[in-house]
Amino acid sequence: LASALERGKRMWARRLPSGHWVPGHVLPAVPDAGQDLNAYYGRRALRFFHDDNNASAEVVHSGDSVDVATHEQGHAVLDAVRPDLWDAPNPTEAH
């Protein structure tokens, strides 16, 4: 998880326009925030979860996926660049 997020941080630092990537507070990444097959960005932290794979009898951690980790990191980057979108209506939700 740490490696994926570090790689994502370097990628975003190269691609964002000058002035958008300003070092500040560190956004915590919680590698195991409980049982759920999910991950999310919630402004205070990136949270990753675990769940049981009944077919293999193994525990699956969402943070083990580089795709999931950098996807959630992308939400944080978007929020840092465009915080006004946080409360934007979701067109896929029923009104």
CSV table of C-alpha atoms in Angstrom, one decimal:
chain,number,residue,atom,x,y,z
A,1,LEU,CA,0.0,0.0,0.0
A,2,ALA,CA,2.8,2.4,1.0
A,3,SER,CA,4.7,1.7,-2.2
A,4,ALA,CA,1.6,2.2,-4.4
A,5,LEU,CA,0.7,5.5,-2.8
A,6,GLU,CA,4.3,6.8,-3.0
A,7,ARG,CA,4.4,5.9,-6.7
A,8,GLY,CA,1.0,7.7,-7.2
A,9,LYS,CA,2.3,10.7,-5.3
A,10,ARG,CA,5.3,11.0,-7.6
A,11,MET,CA,3.0,10.6,-10.7
A,12,TRP,CA,0.6,13.3,-9.6
A,13,ALA,CA,3.4,15.7,-8.6
A,14,ARG,CA,4.7,15.5,-12.2
A,15,ARG,CA,1.3,16.0,-13.8
A,16,LEU,CA,-0.4,18.6,-11.8
A,17,PRO,CA,0.0,22.2,-12.9
A,18,SER,CA,2.6,24.2,-11.0
A,19,GLY,CA,1.2,25.4,-7.6
A,20,HIS,CA,-1.4,22.6,-7.3
A,21,TRP,CA,0.9,20.2,-5.5
A,22,VAL,CA,2.0,22.0,-2.3
A,23,PRO,CA,3.4,19.9,0.6
A,24,GLY,CA,1.2,20.1,3.6
A,25,HIS,CA,-0.3,17.8,6.1
A,26,VAL,CA,0.1,14.1,5.5
A,27,LEU,CA,-3.1,12.3,4.6
A,28,PRO,CA,-3.2,9.1,6.7
A,29,ALA,CA,-3.7,5.8,4.9
A,30,VAL,CA,-5.4,3.2,7.1
A,31,PRO,CA,-4.5,-0.2,5.7
A,32,ASP,CA,-7.1,-2.1,7.6
A,33,ALA,CA,-10.0,0.0,8.8
A,34,GLY,CA,-12.2,-3.1,9.4
A,35,GLN,CA,-14.2,-5.8,7.7
A,36,ASP,CA,-15.7,-4.7,4.4
A,37,LEU,CA,-14.6,-5.3,0.9
A,38,ASN,CA,-14.3,-1.6,0.2
A,39,ALA,CA,-11.9,1.4,0.2
A,40,TYR,CA,-12.6,5.1,0.3
A,41,TYR,CA,-11.3,8.6,0.7
A,42,GLY,CA,-13.1,10.7,3.3
A,43,ARG,CA,-11.1,13.9,3.6
A,44,ARG,CA,-9.5,12.8,6.9
A,45,ALA,CA,-7.9,9.6,5.5
A,46,LEU,CA,-7.7,7.0,2.9
A,47,ARG,CA,-9.3,3.9,4.3
A,48,PHE,CA,-8.9,0.3,3.1
A,49,PHE,CA,-10.6,-2.7,4.4
A,50,HIS,CA,-10.5,-6.5,4.4
A,51,ASP,CA,-13.0,-9.3,3.9
A,52,ASP,CA,-13.0,-13.1,3.6
A,53,ASN,CA,-12.8,-14.9,0.3
A,54,ASN,CA,-15.0,-17.9,1.0
A,55,ALA,CA,-13.8,-19.7,-2.1
A,56,SER,CA,-10.2,-19.7,-1.1
A,57,ALA,CA,-10.5,-19.3,2.6
A,58,GLU,CA,-8.1,-16.3,2.5
A,59,VAL,CA,-8.5,-12.8,3.7
A,60,VAL,CA,-8.6,-10.2,0.9
A,61,HIS,CA,-7.3,-6.7,1.7
A,62,SER,CA,-8.5,-3.9,-0.7
A,63,GLY,CA,-5.2,-2.0,-0.1
A,64,ASP,CA,-3.3,-4.8,-1.6
A,65,SER,CA,-4.5,-3.7,-5.0
A,66,VAL,CA,-2.4,-1.0,-6.6
A,67,ASP,CA,-5.4,0.0,-8.7
A,68,VAL,CA,-7.7,0.4,-5.7
A,69,ALA,CA,-5.0,2.3,-3.8
A,70,THR,CA,-4.2,4.8,-6.5
A,71,HIS,CA,-7.9,5.2,-7.4
A,72,GLU,CA,-8.7,6.3,-3.9
A,73,GLN,CA,-5.6,8.5,-4.0
A,74,GLY,CA,-7.0,10.1,-7.1
A,75,HIS,CA,-10.1,11.1,-5.2
A,76,ALA,CA,-7.9,12.9,-2.7
A,77,VAL,CA,-6.0,14.7,-5.4
A,78,LEU,CA,-9.2,15.8,-7.1
A,79,ASP,CA,-10.5,17.1,-3.8
A,80,ALA,CA,-7.3,19.0,-3.2
A,81,VAL,CA,-7.4,20.6,-6.7
A,82,ARG,CA,-11.2,21.1,-6.9
A,83,PRO,CA,-12.7,21.0,-3.4
A,84,ASP,CA,-15.9,22.6,-4.7
A,85,LEU,CA,-16.8,19.2,-6.3
A,86,TRP,CA,-17.1,17.5,-3.0
A,87,ASP,CA,-20.8,18.3,-2.5
A,88,ALA,CA,-21.6,18.3,-6.2
A,89,PRO,CA,-24.8,16.4,-7.0
A,90,ASN,CA,-24.3,12.8,-8.2
A,91,PRO,CA,-26.2,12.4,-11.4
A,92,THR,CA,-26.4,8.6,-10.9
A,93,GLU,CA,-28.4,8.9,-7.7
A,94,ALA,CA,-32.1,9.0,-7.8
A,95,HIS,CA,-33.6,12.3,-6.7
